[in-house]
XYZ file of C-alpha atoms in Angstrom:
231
model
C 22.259 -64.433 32.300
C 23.102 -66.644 35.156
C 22.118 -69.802 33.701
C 24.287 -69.497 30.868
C 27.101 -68.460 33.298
C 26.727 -71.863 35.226
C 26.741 -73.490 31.851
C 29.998 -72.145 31.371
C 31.668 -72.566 34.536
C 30.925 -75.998 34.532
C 31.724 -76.640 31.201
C 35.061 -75.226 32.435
C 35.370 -78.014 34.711
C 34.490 -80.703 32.276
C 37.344 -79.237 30.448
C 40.051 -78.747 33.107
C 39.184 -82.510 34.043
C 38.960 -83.971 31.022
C 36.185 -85.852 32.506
C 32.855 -86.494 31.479
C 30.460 -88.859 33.837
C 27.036 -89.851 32.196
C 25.218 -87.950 34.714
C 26.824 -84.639 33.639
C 25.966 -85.325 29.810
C 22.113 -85.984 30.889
C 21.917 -82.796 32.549
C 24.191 -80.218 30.442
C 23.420 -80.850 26.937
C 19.930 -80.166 27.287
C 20.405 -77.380 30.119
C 23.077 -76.179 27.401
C 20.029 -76.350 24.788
C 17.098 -75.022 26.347
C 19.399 -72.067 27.191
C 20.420 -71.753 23.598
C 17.081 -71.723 22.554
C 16.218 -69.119 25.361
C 18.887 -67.032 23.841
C 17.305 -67.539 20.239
C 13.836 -66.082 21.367
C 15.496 -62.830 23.430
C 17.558 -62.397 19.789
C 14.423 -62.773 17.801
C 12.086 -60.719 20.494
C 15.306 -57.803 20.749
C 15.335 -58.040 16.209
C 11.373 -57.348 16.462
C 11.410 -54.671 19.059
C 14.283 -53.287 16.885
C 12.010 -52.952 13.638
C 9.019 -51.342 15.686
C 11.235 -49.192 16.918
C 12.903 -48.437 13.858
C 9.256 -48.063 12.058
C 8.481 -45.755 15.473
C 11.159 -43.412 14.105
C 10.299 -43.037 10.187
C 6.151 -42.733 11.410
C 7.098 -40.082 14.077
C 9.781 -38.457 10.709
C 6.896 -38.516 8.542
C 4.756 -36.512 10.838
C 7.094 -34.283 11.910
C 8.327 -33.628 8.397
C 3.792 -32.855 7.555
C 4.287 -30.517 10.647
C 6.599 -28.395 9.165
C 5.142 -28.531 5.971
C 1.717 -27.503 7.390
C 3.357 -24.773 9.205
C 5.021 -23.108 6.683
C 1.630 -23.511 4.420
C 0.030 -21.726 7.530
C 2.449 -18.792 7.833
C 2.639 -17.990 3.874
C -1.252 -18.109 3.941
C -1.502 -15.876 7.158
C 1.068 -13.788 5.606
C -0.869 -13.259 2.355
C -4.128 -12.649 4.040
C -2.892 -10.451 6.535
C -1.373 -8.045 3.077
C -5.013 -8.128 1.708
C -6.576 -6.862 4.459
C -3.937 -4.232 4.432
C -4.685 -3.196 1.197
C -8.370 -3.748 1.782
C -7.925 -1.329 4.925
C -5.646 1.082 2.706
C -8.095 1.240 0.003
C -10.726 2.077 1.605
C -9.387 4.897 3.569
C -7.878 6.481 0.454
C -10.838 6.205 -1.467
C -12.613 8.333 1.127
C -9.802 10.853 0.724
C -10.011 11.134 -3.246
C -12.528 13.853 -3.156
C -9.324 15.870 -2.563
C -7.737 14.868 -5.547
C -10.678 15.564 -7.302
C -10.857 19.383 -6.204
C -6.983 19.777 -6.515
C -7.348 18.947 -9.884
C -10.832 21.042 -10.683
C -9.020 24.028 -9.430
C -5.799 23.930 -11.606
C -8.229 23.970 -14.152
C -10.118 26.743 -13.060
C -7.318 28.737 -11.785
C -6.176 31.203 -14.157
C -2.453 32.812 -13.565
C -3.186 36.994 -14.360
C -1.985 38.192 -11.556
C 0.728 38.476 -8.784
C -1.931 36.881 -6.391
C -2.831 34.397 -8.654
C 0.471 32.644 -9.135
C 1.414 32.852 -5.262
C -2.084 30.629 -4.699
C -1.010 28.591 -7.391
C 2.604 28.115 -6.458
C 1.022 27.219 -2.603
C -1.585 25.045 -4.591
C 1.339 23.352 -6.042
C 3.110 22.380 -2.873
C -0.147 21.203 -1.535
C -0.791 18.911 -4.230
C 2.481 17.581 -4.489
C 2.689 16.360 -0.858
C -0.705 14.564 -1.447
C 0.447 12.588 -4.497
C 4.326 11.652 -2.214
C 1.767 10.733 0.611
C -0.143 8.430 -1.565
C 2.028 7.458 -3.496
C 3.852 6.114 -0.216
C 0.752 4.429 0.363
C 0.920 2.374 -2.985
C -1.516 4.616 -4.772
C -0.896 4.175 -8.708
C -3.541 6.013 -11.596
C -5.001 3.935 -13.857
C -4.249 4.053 -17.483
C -5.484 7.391 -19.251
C -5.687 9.604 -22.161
C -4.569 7.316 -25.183
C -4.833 4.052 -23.423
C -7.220 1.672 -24.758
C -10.688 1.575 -23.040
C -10.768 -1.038 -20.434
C -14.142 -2.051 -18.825
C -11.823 -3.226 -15.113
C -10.432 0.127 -15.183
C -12.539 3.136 -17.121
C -16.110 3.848 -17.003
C -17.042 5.005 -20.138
C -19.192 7.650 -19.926
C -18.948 9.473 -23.224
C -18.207 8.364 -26.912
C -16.811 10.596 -30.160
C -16.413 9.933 -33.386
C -13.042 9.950 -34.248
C -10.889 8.444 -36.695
C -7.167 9.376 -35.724
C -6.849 6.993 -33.472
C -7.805 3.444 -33.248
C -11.538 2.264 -32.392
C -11.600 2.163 -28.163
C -8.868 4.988 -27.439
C -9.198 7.083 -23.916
C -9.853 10.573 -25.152
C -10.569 12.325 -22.338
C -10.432 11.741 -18.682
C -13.383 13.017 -16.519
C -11.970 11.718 -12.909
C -9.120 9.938 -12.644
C -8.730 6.391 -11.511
C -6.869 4.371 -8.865
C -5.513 1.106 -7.826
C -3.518 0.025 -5.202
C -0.884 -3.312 -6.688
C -3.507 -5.243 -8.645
C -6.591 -3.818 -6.573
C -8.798 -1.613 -8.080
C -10.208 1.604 -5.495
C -12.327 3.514 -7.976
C -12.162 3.212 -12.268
C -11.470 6.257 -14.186
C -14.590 7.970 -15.666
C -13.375 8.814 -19.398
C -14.218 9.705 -23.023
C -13.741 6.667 -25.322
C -13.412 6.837 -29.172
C -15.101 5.048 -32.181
C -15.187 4.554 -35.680
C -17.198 5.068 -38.624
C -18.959 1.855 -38.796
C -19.573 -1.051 -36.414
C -17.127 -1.067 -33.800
C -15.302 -3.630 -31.794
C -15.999 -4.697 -28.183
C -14.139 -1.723 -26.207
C -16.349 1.216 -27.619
C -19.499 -1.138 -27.542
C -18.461 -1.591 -23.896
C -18.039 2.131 -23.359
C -21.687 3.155 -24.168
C -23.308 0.845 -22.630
C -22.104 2.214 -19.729
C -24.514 5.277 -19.927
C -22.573 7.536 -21.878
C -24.313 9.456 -24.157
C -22.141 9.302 -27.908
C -21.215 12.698 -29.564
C -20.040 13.612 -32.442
C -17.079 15.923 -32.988
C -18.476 19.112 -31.602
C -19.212 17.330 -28.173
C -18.758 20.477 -25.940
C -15.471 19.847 -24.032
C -17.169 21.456 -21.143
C -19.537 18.177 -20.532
C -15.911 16.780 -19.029
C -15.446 19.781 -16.477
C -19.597 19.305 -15.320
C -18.888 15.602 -15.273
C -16.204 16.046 -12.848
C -17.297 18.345 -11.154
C -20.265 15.742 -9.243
Protein backbone atom coordinates (compact mmCIF):
# COMPACT_ATOMS: atom_id res chain seq x y z
CA UNK A 1 0.00 0.00 0.00
CA UNK A 2 2.11 2.89 -0.98
CA UNK A 3 -0.11 5.55 0.04
CA UNK A 4 -0.33 4.45 3.45
CA UNK A 5 3.51 4.07 3.43
CA UNK A 6 3.92 7.87 2.53
CA UNK A 7 1.43 8.52 5.26
CA UNK A 8 3.74 7.05 7.52
CA UNK A 9 6.97 8.29 6.51
CA UNK A 10 5.83 11.60 6.73
CA UNK A 11 4.12 11.30 9.75
CA UNK A 12 7.62 10.22 10.85
CA UNK A 13 8.86 13.52 10.04
CA UNK A 14 6.15 15.46 11.72
CA UNK A 15 7.30 13.51 14.64
CA UNK A 16 11.12 13.71 14.50
CA UNK A 17 10.45 17.60 14.04
CA UNK A 18 8.05 18.19 16.33
CA UNK A 19 6.66 20.45 13.79
CA UNK A 20 3.43 20.84 12.39
CA UNK A 21 2.81 23.80 9.60
CA UNK A 22 -0.96 24.36 8.64
CA UNK A 23 -0.31 23.24 5.24
CA UNK A 24 0.74 19.74 6.39
CA UNK A 25 -2.53 19.37 8.65
CA UNK A 26 -4.76 20.36 5.41
CA UNK A 27 -3.26 17.75 3.44
CA UNK A 28 -2.53 14.66 5.93
CA UNK A 29 -5.51 14.33 8.00
CA UNK A 30 -7.72 13.82 5.25
CA UNK A 31 -5.03 11.90 2.99
CA UNK A 32 -4.65 9.96 6.47
CA UNK A 33 -8.63 9.47 6.27
CA UNK A 34 -9.53 8.66 2.91
CA UNK A 35 -6.77 6.01 3.26
CA UNK A 36 -8.33 4.71 6.41
CA UNK A 37 -11.46 4.45 4.88
CA UNK A 38 -9.80 2.72 1.77
CA UNK A 39 -8.48 0.26 4.21
CA UNK A 40 -12.09 -0.20 5.78
CA UNK A 41 -13.65 -1.25 2.33
CA UNK A 42 -10.51 -3.84 1.32
CA UNK A 43 -11.31 -5.28 5.19
CA UNK A 44 -14.98 -5.41 4.55
CA UNK A 45 -14.58 -6.62 0.63
CA UNK A 46 -11.54 -9.41 2.03
CA UNK A 47 -14.54 -10.41 5.29
CA UNK A 48 -17.16 -10.94 2.28
CA UNK A 49 -14.97 -12.82 -0.08
CA UNK A 50 -14.04 -14.78 3.11
CA UNK A 51 -17.79 -15.95 3.78
CA UNK A 52 -18.36 -16.90 -0.03
CA UNK A 53 -15.55 -18.67 0.16
CA UNK A 54 -16.21 -20.25 3.29
CA UNK A 55 -20.00 -21.04 2.00
CA UNK A 56 -17.93 -22.32 -1.41
CA UNK A 57 -16.46 -24.99 0.88
CA UNK A 58 -19.59 -26.40 2.97
CA UNK A 59 -21.78 -26.30 -0.77
CA UNK A 60 -18.88 -28.14 -2.56
CA UNK A 61 -18.84 -30.66 1.29
CA UNK A 62 -22.39 -31.15 0.87
CA UNK A 63 -22.11 -32.42 -2.61
CA UNK A 64 -19.30 -34.31 -2.25
CA UNK A 65 -20.59 -35.91 0.92
CA UNK A 66 -24.34 -36.81 -1.72
CA UNK A 67 -21.54 -38.23 -4.05
CA UNK A 68 -20.45 -40.71 -1.89
CA UNK A 69 -23.64 -41.43 -0.60
CA UNK A 70 -25.04 -41.98 -4.14
CA UNK A 71 -22.18 -44.14 -4.87
CA UNK A 72 -22.32 -46.45 -2.32
CA UNK A 73 -26.37 -46.62 -2.94
CA UNK A 74 -25.19 -47.47 -6.59
CA UNK A 75 -22.71 -50.25 -5.78
CA UNK A 76 -25.03 -52.10 -3.03
CA UNK A 77 -27.86 -51.90 -5.69
CA UNK A 78 -25.55 -53.18 -8.59
CA UNK A 79 -24.32 -55.65 -6.20
CA UNK A 80 -27.78 -57.01 -5.33
CA UNK A 81 -28.97 -57.09 -8.86
CA UNK A 82 -26.04 -58.55 -10.24
CA UNK A 83 -26.78 -61.82 -7.27
CA UNK A 84 -30.36 -62.06 -8.76
CA UNK A 85 -29.49 -62.50 -12.03
CA UNK A 86 -27.11 -65.08 -10.77
CA UNK A 87 -29.60 -66.95 -9.21
CA UNK A 88 -32.02 -66.20 -12.01
CA UNK A 89 -29.22 -67.68 -14.43
CA UNK A 90 -28.58 -70.64 -11.83
CA UNK A 91 -32.13 -71.49 -11.62
CA UNK A 92 -32.86 -71.82 -14.71
CA UNK A 93 -30.10 -74.02 -15.77
CA UNK A 94 -30.76 -76.41 -12.89
CA UNK A 95 -34.25 -76.62 -13.48
CA UNK A 96 -33.48 -77.94 -16.96
CA UNK A 97 -31.24 -80.52 -15.30
CA UNK A 98 -33.95 -81.86 -12.70
CA UNK A 99 -35.27 -84.41 -15.04
CA UNK A 100 -32.18 -86.24 -13.71
CA UNK A 101 -33.15 -86.11 -10.32
CA UNK A 102 -36.34 -87.21 -11.23
CA UNK A 103 -35.09 -90.59 -12.92
CA UNK A 104 -32.38 -91.11 -10.16
CA UNK A 105 -35.00 -91.22 -7.86
CA UNK A 106 -37.72 -93.40 -10.10
CA UNK A 107 -35.05 -95.96 -10.38
CA UNK A 108 -34.13 -96.51 -6.64
CA UNK A 109 -37.58 -97.20 -6.50
CA UNK A 110 -37.77 -99.54 -9.14
CA UNK A 111 -34.53 -101.16 -8.55
CA UNK A 112 -34.82 -104.19 -6.62
CA UNK A 113 -31.42 -105.64 -4.85
CA UNK A 114 -31.76 -109.87 -5.67
CA UNK A 115 -28.83 -110.28 -7.08
CA UNK A 116 -24.97 -109.84 -7.25
CA UNK A 117 -25.63 -107.62 -10.40
CA UNK A 118 -28.20 -105.83 -8.90
CA UNK A 119 -26.40 -104.32 -5.95
CA UNK A 120 -23.13 -103.49 -8.08
CA UNK A 121 -25.71 -101.14 -10.39
CA UNK A 122 -27.04 -99.93 -7.34
CA UNK A 123 -23.86 -99.27 -5.44
CA UNK A 124 -22.64 -97.34 -9.04
CA UNK A 125 -26.24 -95.74 -8.95
CA UNK A 126 -25.34 -94.55 -5.60
CA UNK A 127 -22.12 -92.79 -6.42
CA UNK A 128 -23.84 -91.24 -9.33
CA UNK A 129 -26.48 -89.76 -7.38
CA UNK A 130 -24.48 -88.60 -4.70
CA UNK A 131 -22.15 -86.44 -6.86
CA UNK A 132 -25.34 -84.82 -8.38
CA UNK A 133 -26.84 -83.76 -5.03
CA UNK A 134 -22.66 -82.30 -3.81
CA UNK A 135 -22.84 -80.61 -7.34
CA UNK A 136 -26.07 -78.96 -6.62
CA UNK A 137 -25.91 -78.58 -3.59
CA UNK A 138 -22.65 -76.42 -4.38
CA UNK A 139 -24.84 -74.60 -6.54
CA UNK A 140 -27.27 -73.53 -3.63
CA UNK A 141 -29.84 -76.13 -4.50
CA UNK A 142 -32.05 -76.79 -1.21
CA UNK A 143 -35.57 -79.30 -1.36
CA UNK A 144 -38.48 -77.89 -0.32
CA UNK A 145 -40.29 -79.00 2.72
CA UNK A 146 -41.78 -82.67 2.42
CA UNK A 147 -43.45 -85.59 3.87
CA UNK A 148 -45.01 -84.22 7.24
CA UNK A 149 -44.61 -80.60 6.50
CA UNK A 150 -47.66 -78.64 6.32
CA UNK A 151 -49.09 -78.02 2.78
CA UNK A 152 -47.89 -74.80 1.44
CA UNK A 153 -49.49 -73.33 -1.77
CA UNK A 154 -45.55 -71.23 -2.57
CA UNK A 155 -44.00 -74.50 -2.28
CA UNK A 156 -46.30 -77.89 -2.97
CA UNK A 157 -48.72 -78.48 -5.63
CA UNK A 158 -51.26 -80.43 -4.29
CA UNK A 159 -52.24 -82.89 -6.45
CA UNK A 160 -53.91 -85.54 -4.35
CA UNK A 161 -55.98 -85.49 -1.02
CA UNK A 162 -56.70 -88.54 1.75
CA UNK A 163 -58.64 -88.78 4.43
CA UNK A 164 -56.73 -89.08 7.32
CA UNK A 165 -57.01 -88.33 10.82
CA UNK A 166 -53.48 -89.03 12.46
CA UNK A 167 -52.18 -86.13 11.59
CA UNK A 168 -53.35 -82.63 11.53
CA UNK A 169 -55.73 -81.21 8.64
CA UNK A 170 -53.02 -79.96 5.65
CA UNK A 171 -50.05 -82.53 6.40
CA UNK A 172 -47.62 -83.58 3.25
CA UNK A 173 -48.31 -87.27 2.95
CA UNK A 174 -46.68 -88.18 0.11
CA UNK A 175 -44.29 -86.63 -2.25
CA UNK A 176 -44.81 -87.22 -6.04
CA UNK A 177 -41.63 -85.01 -7.35
CA UNK A 178 -39.67 -83.27 -5.23
CA UNK A 179 -39.26 -79.56 -5.02
CA UNK A 180 -36.50 -76.93 -5.20
CA UNK A 181 -35.39 -73.52 -4.32
CA UNK A 182 -32.39 -71.80 -4.59
CA UNK A 183 -32.01 -69.04 -1.06
CA UNK A 184 -35.55 -67.67 -1.06
CA UNK A 185 -36.21 -68.43 -4.91
CA UNK A 186 -38.44 -70.92 -5.80
CA UNK A 187 -37.22 -73.30 -9.25
CA UNK A 188 -40.08 -75.77 -9.35
CA UNK A 189 -42.82 -76.65 -6.15
CA UNK A 190 -43.05 -80.11 -4.97
CA UNK A 191 -46.01 -82.11 -6.40
CA UNK A 192 -47.42 -83.96 -3.12
CA UNK A 193 -50.27 -85.78 -1.33
CA UNK A 194 -51.95 -83.49 1.25
CA UNK A 195 -54.21 -84.71 4.15
CA UNK A 196 -57.73 -83.77 5.49
CA UNK A 197 -60.18 -84.25 8.00
CA UNK A 198 -63.49 -85.51 8.60
CA UNK A 199 -65.46 -82.44 8.20
CA UNK A 200 -64.85 -78.98 6.72
CA UNK A 201 -61.34 -78.30 6.54
CA UNK A 202 -59.13 -75.31 6.91
CA UNK A 203 -57.45 -73.30 4.11
CA UNK A 204 -54.27 -75.65 3.36
CA UNK A 205 -56.32 -78.83 2.24
CA UNK A 206 -58.99 -76.49 0.54
CA UNK A 207 -55.91 -75.08 -1.23
CA UNK A 208 -54.60 -78.53 -2.10
CA UNK A 209 -57.64 -79.67 -4.22
CA UNK A 210 -58.22 -77.01 -5.92
CA UNK A 211 -55.19 -77.56 -7.43
CA UNK A 212 -56.56 -80.52 -9.57
CA UNK A 213 -56.03 -83.26 -7.35
CA UNK A 214 -58.47 -85.69 -7.33
CA UNK A 215 -59.36 -86.60 -3.18
CA UNK A 216 -59.18 -90.33 -2.10
CA UNK A 217 -60.05 -92.01 0.53
CA UNK A 218 -57.83 -94.43 2.44
CA UNK A 219 -57.40 -97.10 -0.15
CA UNK A 220 -56.00 -94.44 -2.69
CA UNK A 221 -53.65 -96.87 -4.61
CA UNK A 222 -50.09 -95.80 -3.60
CA UNK A 223 -49.17 -96.54 -7.12
CA UNK A 224 -51.07 -93.18 -8.47
CA UNK A 225 -47.67 -91.48 -6.77
CA UNK A 226 -45.13 -93.69 -8.89
CA UNK A 227 -47.50 -92.85 -12.42
CA UNK A 228 -47.59 -89.28 -11.19
CA UNK A 229 -43.95 -89.10 -11.17
CA UNK A 230 -43.25 -90.83 -13.59
CA UNK A 231 -44.62 -87.76 -16.40
Amino acid sequence: MPMADSLIERAKVVVDTSFVDESFAETFVPELEAELAALRTRAEQAEASASQLEETLKDAKDKYVRLVADFENFRKRTASEKEAMKATVRGDTISELLPLVDNFELAKKQLKLETEGEIRVDNAYQGLYKQMVELFRGLGLEATPGVGSPFDPNLHDGIMRELDNSVPDGTVLEEFRKGFMIGDKLVRPAMVKVSYQDGPGPAASSDAGGEGGAESGDDAPAEGGDAAASQ
